[in-house]
XYZ file of C-alpha atoms in Angstrom:
679
model
C -45.266 338.628 88.523
C -44.809 338.882 84.804
C -42.207 341.154 83.254
C -44.835 343.414 81.699
C -46.605 344.146 84.974
C -43.697 343.996 87.406
C -43.152 347.064 89.524
C -40.027 347.722 91.519
C -40.169 349.088 95.022
C -38.219 351.873 96.618
C -35.776 349.384 98.141
C -34.630 348.286 94.683
C -34.176 351.926 93.720
C -32.137 352.515 96.869
C -30.021 349.452 96.030
C -29.396 350.821 92.553
C -28.149 354.105 93.978
C -26.039 352.440 96.673
C -24.381 350.052 94.261
C -23.742 353.043 92.012
C -21.295 354.205 94.714
C -19.219 351.105 93.921
C -19.043 352.225 90.306
C -17.854 355.675 91.394
C -15.049 353.939 93.307
C -14.148 351.840 90.264
C -14.099 354.865 87.926
C -11.803 356.859 90.209
C -9.363 353.967 90.637
C -9.218 353.254 86.904
C -8.486 356.919 86.153
C -5.976 357.488 88.968
C -2.896 356.723 86.778
C -3.870 359.749 84.699
C -2.912 361.970 87.661
C -0.480 359.777 89.607
C 1.802 359.414 86.564
C 1.844 363.098 85.657
C 5.266 364.340 84.471
C 5.833 368.067 85.063
C 8.410 370.211 83.278
C 11.970 369.556 84.500
C 15.487 370.753 83.798
C 19.037 369.827 84.711
C 20.725 372.274 87.078
C 24.377 372.868 86.213
C 27.063 373.107 88.841
C 27.595 376.845 88.356
C 23.854 377.578 88.421
C 24.014 379.194 84.984
C 22.267 377.752 81.935
C 19.285 375.463 82.484
C 18.844 372.562 80.107
C 15.158 371.620 79.980
C 14.289 368.026 79.361
C 16.644 365.076 79.118
C 20.274 365.778 78.221
C 21.572 364.044 75.088
C 25.290 363.903 74.414
C 25.820 365.054 70.824
C 29.622 365.139 70.980
C 29.934 361.387 70.592
C 27.705 359.577 68.168
C 28.566 355.982 67.406
C 27.892 354.318 64.114
C 24.958 352.381 65.519
C 23.179 354.549 68.121
C 23.169 357.843 69.962
C 24.571 357.802 73.452
C 22.462 359.504 76.130
C 24.347 361.377 78.842
C 23.287 361.795 82.428
C 22.678 364.992 84.346
C 25.788 365.504 86.466
C 23.904 367.144 89.319
C 20.159 366.389 89.381
C 16.919 367.153 87.605
C 14.721 369.853 89.060
C 10.923 369.684 88.565
C 8.908 372.848 88.042
C 5.770 372.346 90.144
C 3.565 375.426 89.982
C 0.958 374.273 92.483
C 3.103 371.954 94.574
C 2.068 368.911 92.552
C 3.641 365.601 93.451
C 3.387 362.362 91.487
C 5.184 359.046 91.346
C 7.408 360.602 88.673
C 8.616 363.346 91.005
C 8.959 361.064 94.044
C 11.033 358.368 92.335
C 12.537 360.373 89.461
C 10.949 358.348 86.640
C 12.309 360.428 83.759
C 14.832 360.044 80.968
C 16.656 356.720 81.438
C 14.068 355.665 84.068
C 11.048 356.626 81.980
C 10.186 353.004 81.240
C 9.385 352.461 84.927
C 6.555 354.982 84.747
C 4.977 353.095 81.821
C 5.590 349.814 83.631
C 3.222 350.812 86.450
C 0.374 351.280 83.966
C 1.111 347.951 82.273
C 1.155 346.097 85.601
C -2.127 347.722 86.580
C -3.779 346.486 83.375
C -2.278 343.043 83.817
C -3.890 343.016 87.254
C -7.192 344.004 85.646
C -6.960 341.095 83.201
C -6.036 338.573 85.881
C -8.695 339.936 88.220
C -11.408 339.783 85.577
C -10.612 336.122 84.946
C -10.241 334.913 88.547
C -13.075 336.920 90.051
C -15.296 335.925 87.137
C -14.879 332.294 88.136
C -15.547 333.126 91.779
C -18.649 335.135 90.900
C -20.191 332.035 89.330
C -19.089 329.610 92.055
C -19.464 331.371 95.407
C -21.901 334.122 94.447
C -22.015 337.773 93.438
C -22.282 339.324 96.896
C -19.266 337.621 98.566
C -16.971 338.590 95.693
C -18.333 342.140 95.801
C -17.633 342.501 99.529
C -14.162 340.946 99.323
C -13.038 343.095 96.385
C -14.602 346.247 97.827
C -12.734 346.237 101.113
C -9.459 344.770 99.913
C -9.093 347.457 97.238
C -9.950 350.097 99.847
C -7.251 348.732 102.145
C -4.701 348.757 99.317
C -5.606 352.336 98.436
C -4.969 353.474 101.997
C -1.761 351.414 102.283
C -0.356 353.046 99.148
C -0.138 356.329 101.057
C 2.846 355.157 103.117
C 4.749 353.189 100.442
C 8.386 354.275 99.990
C 9.659 351.550 97.657
C 8.751 351.696 93.989
C 8.885 347.907 93.704
C 6.253 347.604 96.427
C 4.226 350.274 94.636
C 4.243 348.196 91.436
C 3.005 345.189 93.396
C 0.209 347.269 94.880
C -0.754 348.475 91.396
C -1.248 344.910 90.197
C -3.318 343.941 93.243
C -5.363 347.122 92.990
C -6.253 346.404 89.369
C -7.222 342.842 90.307
C -9.701 343.739 93.038
C -11.073 346.882 91.388
C -12.019 344.921 88.283
C -13.604 342.218 90.416
C -15.638 344.911 92.159
C -16.808 346.304 88.823
C -17.917 342.967 87.384
C -19.642 341.706 90.531
C -21.480 345.007 91.099
C -22.753 345.262 87.536
C -23.906 341.643 87.348
C -25.560 341.734 90.774
C -27.658 344.836 90.146
C -28.648 343.526 86.711
C -29.988 340.323 88.242
C -31.835 342.077 91.060
C -34.157 344.024 88.754
C -36.544 342.773 86.029
C -35.937 342.877 82.297
C -37.659 346.128 81.408
C -35.558 348.042 83.966
C -32.161 346.754 82.795
C -31.646 349.644 80.387
C -32.265 352.075 83.233
C -29.856 350.130 85.445
C -27.107 350.292 82.813
C -27.677 354.028 82.362
C -27.526 354.717 86.098
C -24.288 352.767 86.432
C -22.785 354.614 83.454
C -23.816 357.942 84.979
C -22.170 356.861 88.236
C -19.019 356.140 86.225
C -19.060 359.656 84.732
C -19.719 361.173 88.164
C -16.698 359.299 89.506
C -14.521 360.823 86.793
C -15.878 364.301 87.511
C -15.270 363.821 91.222
C -11.705 362.686 90.578
C -10.972 365.706 88.391
C -12.127 368.011 91.181
C -10.202 366.146 93.892
C -7.016 366.072 91.837
C -7.243 369.846 91.336
C -7.784 370.509 95.041
C -5.253 367.892 96.240
C -1.979 368.158 94.261
C -0.191 365.449 96.289
C -0.822 361.979 94.859
C -0.480 360.287 98.256
C -3.174 362.400 99.881
C -5.290 361.886 96.774
C -5.117 358.142 97.434
C -6.650 358.696 100.866
C -9.396 360.906 99.426
C -10.322 358.228 96.878
C -10.714 355.658 99.666
C -13.384 357.690 101.501
C -16.353 356.316 99.451
C -15.204 352.795 100.301
C -15.421 353.588 104.012
C -18.998 354.831 103.624
C -20.146 351.478 102.205
C -19.798 349.899 105.669
C -23.067 351.601 106.601
C -25.198 349.729 104.053
C -23.324 346.691 102.718
C -25.235 344.422 105.120
C -28.607 345.192 103.460
C -27.455 344.284 99.947
C -29.003 340.883 99.051
C -27.562 338.071 96.994
C -28.840 337.565 93.468
C -31.962 335.322 93.653
C -31.463 334.374 90.006
C -28.015 332.962 90.743
C -29.373 331.135 93.806
C -32.103 329.519 91.719
C -29.610 328.592 88.997
C -27.539 326.831 91.655
C -30.602 325.026 93.015
C -30.710 327.047 96.260
C -34.433 327.734 96.096
C -34.886 328.192 99.833
C -32.203 330.893 99.964
C -33.766 332.540 96.923
C -37.139 332.585 98.657
C -35.578 334.200 101.723
C -33.909 336.867 99.567
C -37.162 337.672 97.764
C -39.041 337.940 101.056
C -36.282 340.203 102.369
C -36.666 342.494 99.363
C -40.440 342.557 99.856
C -40.056 343.385 103.561
C -37.638 346.237 102.881
C -39.917 347.553 100.151
C -42.785 347.763 102.629
C -40.525 349.424 105.210
C -39.332 352.033 102.706
C -42.803 352.827 101.396
C -44.432 352.682 104.831
C -46.922 350.133 103.573
C -48.501 347.231 105.396
C -47.995 343.594 104.750
C -50.170 342.105 102.066
C -50.757 339.126 104.337
C -52.551 341.349 106.832
C -54.647 342.926 104.116
C -55.934 339.551 103.014
C -57.291 338.819 106.488
C -59.460 341.923 106.363
C -62.192 340.128 104.440
C -65.194 340.158 106.840
C -67.720 338.523 104.574
C -69.685 335.621 105.998
C -68.766 333.191 103.250
C -65.097 334.118 103.348
C -62.814 331.107 103.472
C -59.905 331.261 105.930
C -56.667 331.929 104.127
C -53.731 329.729 105.021
C -50.845 332.191 105.213
C -48.121 330.320 107.056
C -47.480 327.726 104.393
C -47.363 330.150 101.490
C -44.950 332.969 100.895
C -45.466 335.838 98.516
C -42.611 336.682 96.191
C -43.805 339.977 94.726
C -47.016 341.886 95.346
C -49.035 344.203 93.135
C -51.397 346.237 95.292
C -53.367 347.506 92.312
C -54.614 344.165 91.075
C -54.022 342.083 94.268
C -52.803 339.334 91.979
C -49.325 337.900 91.761
C -47.876 336.362 88.627
C -44.846 334.148 88.505
C -41.662 336.170 88.526
C -38.763 335.980 86.174
C -36.831 334.267 88.948
C -39.327 331.415 89.275
C -38.933 330.477 85.597
C -36.187 328.138 86.721
C -38.734 326.181 88.754
C -41.363 326.006 86.007
C -41.085 323.275 83.346
C -41.260 324.269 79.687
C -44.462 322.342 79.081
C -46.441 324.204 81.679
C -48.369 327.344 80.849
C -47.908 330.706 82.566
C -50.634 330.324 85.132
C -51.601 333.076 87.562
C -51.977 332.499 91.253
C -52.510 334.498 94.404
C -49.716 332.800 96.305
C -46.346 331.391 95.285
C -44.272 329.218 97.637
C -40.729 328.532 96.517
C -39.917 326.907 99.830
C -42.773 324.402 99.700
C -41.794 323.364 96.187
C -38.100 323.166 97.025
C -38.640 320.963 100.091
C -40.580 318.491 98.014
C -37.939 318.502 95.277
C -34.889 318.088 97.513
C -35.806 314.479 98.359
C -36.515 313.753 94.734
C -33.285 315.314 93.521
C -31.184 313.375 96.006
C -32.542 310.092 94.684
C -32.153 311.242 91.081
C -28.554 312.216 91.678
C -27.876 308.808 93.152
C -29.563 307.206 90.174
C -27.403 309.049 87.677
C -24.192 308.156 89.509
C -24.413 304.382 89.576
C -25.418 301.937 86.893
C -27.391 299.148 88.500
C -28.572 300.900 91.641
C -29.952 303.774 89.544
C -32.662 301.660 87.968
C -33.841 300.377 91.372
C -33.914 303.852 92.943
C -35.803 305.478 90.076
C -38.445 302.729 90.077
C -38.932 303.061 93.835
C -39.217 306.810 93.568
C -41.764 306.706 90.734
C -43.855 304.093 92.520
C -43.758 306.030 95.763
C -44.866 309.248 94.062
C -47.751 307.551 92.255
C -48.998 305.824 95.391
C -48.712 308.948 97.492
C -50.575 311.128 94.955
C -53.432 308.578 94.676
C -53.775 307.981 98.405
C -53.734 311.697 99.163
C -56.711 312.172 96.859
C -58.816 309.048 97.661
C -57.951 307.725 101.142
C -58.298 309.048 104.635
C -55.686 310.509 106.951
C -54.707 307.066 108.315
C -53.873 305.725 104.870
C -51.841 308.842 104.140
C -49.767 308.329 107.274
C -49.129 304.690 106.290
C -47.908 305.720 102.848
C -45.657 308.301 104.462
C -44.160 305.555 106.646
C -43.490 303.469 103.563
C -41.825 306.419 101.912
C -39.588 306.917 104.915
C -38.654 303.223 104.851
C -37.817 303.390 101.139
C -35.711 306.491 101.700
C -33.780 304.845 104.538
C -33.193 301.791 102.322
C -31.869 304.019 99.570
C -29.550 305.723 102.047
C -28.302 302.348 103.339
C -27.708 301.133 99.785
C -25.807 304.310 98.940
C -23.603 303.908 102.029
C -22.885 300.262 101.193
C -21.723 301.043 97.652
C -17.916 300.938 97.598
C -15.781 303.497 95.851
C -14.682 300.869 93.383
C -18.090 300.943 91.690
C -17.663 304.659 91.110
C -14.268 304.203 89.480
C -15.578 301.300 87.416
C -18.475 303.473 86.273
C -16.081 306.205 85.147
C -13.808 303.736 83.382
C -16.685 302.081 81.551
C -17.926 305.364 80.160
C -14.479 306.132 78.744
C -13.933 302.720 77.110
C -15.075 301.345 73.821
C -17.216 298.231 73.930
C -15.275 296.492 71.116
C -11.588 297.028 71.835
C -11.881 298.571 75.342
C -9.659 301.533 74.485
C -9.976 304.857 76.218
C -11.809 307.401 74.115
C -9.427 310.248 73.191
C -10.022 313.587 74.824
C -10.179 315.318 71.454
C -13.437 313.530 70.678
C -15.062 314.691 73.916
C -13.857 318.216 73.250
C -15.339 318.109 69.774
C -18.655 316.926 71.195
C -18.593 319.761 73.712
C -17.859 322.309 70.977
C -20.697 320.989 68.826
C -23.119 321.027 71.743
C -22.123 324.554 72.808
C -21.545 325.992 69.348
C -23.924 328.858 70.075
C -21.886 329.898 73.120
C -18.634 329.754 71.149
C -20.093 331.773 68.274
C -21.563 334.517 70.441
C -18.485 334.589 72.668
C -16.156 335.007 69.680
C -18.236 337.865 68.296
C -18.293 339.620 71.669
C -14.523 339.146 72.006
C -14.099 340.821 68.618
C -16.241 343.737 69.817
C -14.177 344.216 72.983
C -10.848 343.936 71.144
C -11.729 346.462 68.448
C -13.196 348.889 70.969
C -10.086 348.773 73.168
C -7.845 349.636 70.211
C -10.161 352.438 69.128
C -10.271 353.801 72.683
C -6.478 353.892 72.877
C -6.221 355.668 69.519
C -8.681 358.316 70.642
C -6.920 358.936 73.957
C -3.546 359.094 72.193
C -4.519 361.340 69.285
C -7.280 363.546 70.694
C -6.146 367.189 71.063
C -6.649 369.209 74.224
C -9.289 371.921 74.226
C -7.509 373.953 76.939
C -4.053 373.857 78.485
C -5.226 372.798 81.958
C -5.299 368.996 82.197
C -7.867 369.019 85.017
C -10.313 371.057 82.945
C -9.758 368.840 79.905
C -10.467 365.765 82.001
C -13.623 367.330 83.458
C -14.880 368.327 79.985
C -14.434 364.789 78.718
C -16.257 363.386 81.743
C -19.131 365.823 81.303
C -19.460 364.837 77.649
C -19.647 361.183 78.665
C -22.363 362.011 81.189
C -24.498 363.601 78.462
C -23.816 360.680 76.113
C -25.082 358.121 78.627
C -28.375 359.966 79.046
C -28.916 360.124 75.277
C -27.978 356.464 74.826
C -30.703 355.482 77.303
C -33.483 356.621 74.965
C -31.781 355.043 71.960
C -31.499 351.682 73.697
C -35.129 351.773 74.771
C -36.308 352.301 71.207
C -33.850 350.360 69.050
C -32.508 347.698 71.397
C -28.859 346.701 71.635
C -27.813 345.048 68.388
C -28.548 347.854 65.905
C -27.071 350.719 68.002
C -24.006 348.569 68.670
C -23.479 347.936 64.965
C -24.015 351.608 64.108
C -21.521 352.799 66.735
C -18.844 350.376 65.542
C -19.446 351.463 61.948
C -19.123 355.114 62.962
C -15.814 354.311 64.661
C -14.593 352.822 61.413
C -15.830 355.756 59.321
C -14.134 358.290 61.626
C -10.776 356.517 61.299
C -11.058 356.336 57.539
C -12.189 359.984 57.320
C -9.117 361.149 59.241
C -6.952 359.210 56.812
C -8.701 360.840 53.843
C -7.936 364.311 55.211
C -4.319 363.787 54.147
C -5.318 363.522 50.490
C -7.471 366.661 50.417
C -6.287 369.615 48.278
C -3.908 372.113 49.821
C -6.647 374.783 49.792
C -8.349 373.085 52.716
C -5.079 372.422 54.550
C -5.772 375.284 56.970
C -8.987 373.555 58.053
C -7.435 370.124 58.498
C -6.522 370.696 62.143
C -10.006 371.951 62.992
C -11.703 369.083 61.162
C -9.390 366.546 62.766
C -10.145 367.926 66.218
C -13.864 367.649 65.531
C -13.498 364.081 64.257
C -11.467 362.966 67.260
C -13.954 364.400 69.766
C -16.754 362.769 67.779
C -14.799 359.520 68.069
C -14.758 359.940 71.837
C -18.562 360.208 71.754
C -18.928 357.010 69.713
C -16.392 355.139 71.860
C -18.213 356.040 75.084
C -21.533 355.024 73.514
C -20.133 351.708 72.304
C -18.643 350.900 75.708
C -21.907 351.524 77.576
C -23.853 349.334 75.140
C -21.215 346.604 75.065
C -21.115 346.065 78.824
C -24.911 345.823 78.985
C -25.047 343.522 75.954
C -22.446 341.162 77.424
C -24.377 340.724 80.684
C -27.687 340.141 78.888
C -26.292 337.694 76.343
C -24.449 335.156 78.489
C -26.315 332.710 80.799
C -26.472 333.022 84.572
C -24.446 329.911 85.337
C -21.356 331.277 83.517
C -22.145 334.989 83.263
C -19.325 336.121 85.530
C -16.772 333.967 83.709
C -17.827 335.144 80.250
C -17.889 338.825 81.184
C -14.491 338.394 82.839
C -13.037 336.841 79.687
C -14.420 339.744 77.640
C -12.577 342.175 79.924
C -9.430 340.079 79.483
C -9.719 340.496 75.708
C -10.280 344.225 76.191
C -7.106 344.462 78.294
C -5.108 342.522 75.720
C -6.264 344.962 73.053
C -5.299 347.942 75.215
C -1.827 346.544 75.921
C -1.212 345.679 72.258
C -2.462 349.058 70.971
C 0.916 350.839 71.516
C 2.561 348.263 69.289
C -0.048 348.914 66.610
C 1.104 352.529 66.664
C 4.509 351.286 65.534
C 2.946 350.657 62.137
C 3.298 354.422 61.641
C 7.003 353.812 60.974
C 5.984 352.337 57.623
C 2.978 354.532 56.845
C 1.795 357.396 59.022
C -1.877 356.427 58.678
C -1.431 352.658 59.008
C -2.655 352.488 62.657
C -5.892 354.308 61.805
C -6.447 352.144 58.727
C -6.002 348.978 60.793
C -8.340 350.254 63.513
C -10.975 351.256 60.957
C -10.961 347.804 59.343
C -11.260 345.997 62.687
C -14.147 348.233 63.817
C -15.983 347.765 60.525
C -15.633 343.985 60.778
C -16.945 344.099 64.337
C -19.939 346.193 63.287
C -20.912 343.638 60.653
C -20.453 340.664 62.989
C -22.648 342.335 65.583
C -25.673 341.821 63.312
C -25.388 338.062 63.914
C -26.060 338.436 67.629
C -29.637 338.117 68.952
C -31.589 341.066 70.300
C -31.951 341.038 74.096
C -34.238 344.024 74.691
C -36.942 343.171 77.290
C -35.983 339.475 77.217
C -35.440 337.516 80.415
C -31.844 336.944 81.327
C -30.810 333.490 80.068
C -30.103 331.043 82.864
C -28.542 328.210 80.857
C -26.848 327.811 77.493
C -30.110 326.400 76.173
C -31.859 329.611 77.208
C -29.212 331.612 75.376
C -30.048 329.737 72.179
C -33.726 330.623 72.613
C -33.288 334.370 73.211
C -35.177 335.501 70.136
C -37.788 332.753 70.322
C -39.008 333.626 73.810
C -39.161 329.964 74.849
C -37.518 329.114 78.129
C -35.674 325.824 78.326
C -35.837 323.472 81.217
C -33.763 324.199 84.240
C -30.285 322.792 84.608
C -31.742 320.455 87.225
C -32.525 317.197 85.493
C -36.071 316.312 86.560
C -38.122 313.460 85.148
C -41.508 314.132 83.628
C -43.229 312.237 86.425
C -41.557 314.439 89.004
C -42.625 317.539 87.068
C -46.186 316.266 86.945
C -46.148 315.619 90.678
C -44.855 319.126 91.239
C -47.780 320.569 89.292
C -50.203 318.506 91.375
C -48.524 319.712 94.542
C -48.687 323.307 93.326
C -52.439 323.011 92.654
C -53.049 321.603 96.104
C -50.973 324.258 97.792
C -53.045 326.950 96.093
C -56.328 325.211 96.877
C -58.422 326.029 99.915
C -59.539 322.391 100.391
C -56.096 320.898 100.933
C -54.144 321.611 104.121
C -50.424 321.114 104.766
C -50.220 318.762 107.766
C -46.413 318.951 107.947
C -43.594 316.615 106.875
C -44.747 316.735 103.267
C -48.261 315.418 104.047
C -51.143 317.250 102.386
C -54.627 316.271 103.574
C -58.098 316.993 102.159
C -60.254 317.339 105.300
C -63.424 317.832 103.260
C -63.129 314.302 101.836
C -62.396 312.877 105.296
C -65.433 314.644 106.733
C -67.684 313.257 103.974
């Protein structure tokens, strides 16, 4: 049915809540280093048990001309753990001269995130959303449990990298899958629910870390939600949009029927097929139910429009017609034979012309004889079609591999001098053809990079409201939860582009305002700390708002066929910005406010570039790069399947006959009009 009238069932709502559990798992794993890497107060115990030297010991008796020499504690460092807290710092002594190892674990985790976003993004587009989701879900759960018994820090670093890889793959696959399972007008709600699940995961982690002071036991507690997913992972369907984009129309039809069946089971309703048989009028025409499958049903109007998923099967020239029954399987079975011949025709040079002519002639003859001749003539034409198909198969088997290589060589040679065309020319042609993808991708990369730097600055400079780190973490998570609810209403009213630009501009203004506080008169110096605290917490609000919008915008902007890859590359850019942010802080050695000035300029540039992007509110998800170019126009391009106009016309004729009560499907692709035969 159309996007305006589409209603989601309770099964889709249940799926949204269940997949939100995956986001809780992702949030807790991403925030675990905040508690696992905690460094408590420590001191060096002297041999006589007298004076205690807190912190690292520095030898001040000998100072060379080039550097200070750091001495070692002769006995050992003692950690002051008030509540019996244990972390990787206390277990492996990652302090003083070994402090770099503690930071190394965080860096390796983010490197794993970057590598996982890239590799799993490719897999999401090639093997599907659901397989990648299941693989990443249970592998990261296994790694979390295995970390409990690790005794070697080198093995722990390896586990950190693998954990980041699979956790990021779980995040991307979950977000993309749930976005493609629901229609356009519910995507804002989906993004808000997933963001709320993220905030709930952070709140849950803050409570667990307060109750469980041992980091190893905390690892086991974090893995519990993963174990609960075994109960429902088998009911999660694959994305029908991705299946249609890959040409798997039969599988997409099965998925849509599965969603419809579960919706009726959840709501306790009856099948719409049974309701249609309840017509007891004398002139009622028998309804042929077995050869037609319903994709979505609207019980109010008893009419079904074509869904957003079936746009891939509808040519651009056809109008949005309404029908009572839609059969993806009947259309796909008719197209599979056609597509096999078309693929053969595009592969070879000479044989292609023969195959396409035979196919066009066979379609014309079959359409005419089905409408004018009797059942015997239809069977004869079907026999001819079978003979032509067997001939095509025999020809394709007889074609040697040499013709294929010759075909490839001919396309890469010039007709005059027979020189191979340089690869740079083909790359230039690809860049010109996909200039829209490169432009939008570059702008989105700029958004992710600037946001990652701003996020690091906020986390590094934001002051604590209270002394307890668990309470501070819970307060920040609660603020994010409120932000996500407010952002939902803003996105519904103003879309994505304008709020995104405003948030990036606010990030820039906050950085510049903090810099200007230094130049205020000394009278207001007593208020500088209070104002700076307010500005930094306001920056946390804008950063959380920008991140929730940016993830949604990235999924809606890129096409289905490469959505996982593009979103993965955006996360890679975000990770690069987060890793490079500490080095940007080194600019403070020249000027104390240089890092904030740099961050403010980058965020302002990103806010201006965001205005170039198209608005995606209530638009169908683009399936191809051509659809991405037409986002604002509302015109859907043709599917990535290359179908001739004659084949599209035949498909429309077949669709009309399938929806007609006069024509009957006799099997094996034969459609017969018994009323004409009777006359």
